[in-house]
């Protein structure tokens, strides 16, 4: 009944159409809300990076404890300095296995702690990277060469800031070690924490160095199989990049004096 007293006529088709429209709208809203909740809960960011809102200043602090713990030493209770924090931040991308994040991992949570090379079993497999590269679907064989060269270039780009940071931290640790005998009322716990932190820093540098040798071995095996299965002139460019990475990994001046640690084989 209208306000003027006239009856209002609603046809069955109008009611049905309105109900269907409302139902469809509700479904769309439900799907949109579920997608929003899913994406908001993801820890992955664009281009394989961890989202900024998932980062924290000490997100890589665990590297020191893992390095020392894997050879039976305790971790330091000291807070990280800015230089030590940067060392760990630069180390993680070089410790993480190359080409180890499929696209879906970049979106649905990709960050995880990794075991140190002194703890890992079974023995390092230098064929794993190459087999994954060759087995992955590619539009052409040249894209496999391109992926290999991109991975090596990324390592070269990351290596320079890490080595610069490592040299700075090791140099400061030398001064810290020399100052221990001059500090008044130095408690056994303070001394132990200072020594543990110096060991942590040295082991992280060695950890990265070991991983670089492993990467070189993996890249060489992959390149050899690419040449065997799909020979191309790009192989020479890839070989030059791998040689450059190997030269940087072997440069003694870039790593400073070796301290504690265990030599690892990169054979597979």
Tab-separated table of C-alpha atoms in Angstrom, residues 52 78 93 99 116 126 133 148 183 241:
chain	number	residue	atom	x	y	z
A	52	UNK	CA	58.933	-4.367	4.639
A	78	UNK	CA	75.707	-8.362	23.530
A	93	UNK	CA	71.135	-13.407	0.520
A	99	UNK	CA	67.392	-19.560	-7.348
A	116	UNK	CA	75.107	-23.464	8.962
A	126	UNK	CA	76.578	-29.311	-6.416
A	133	UNK	CA	67.547	-25.040	-13.826
A	148	UNK	CA	72.251	-18.709	-14.868
A	183	UNK	CA	89.319	-2.647	30.531
A	241	UNK	CA	80.954	-14.337	-14.966
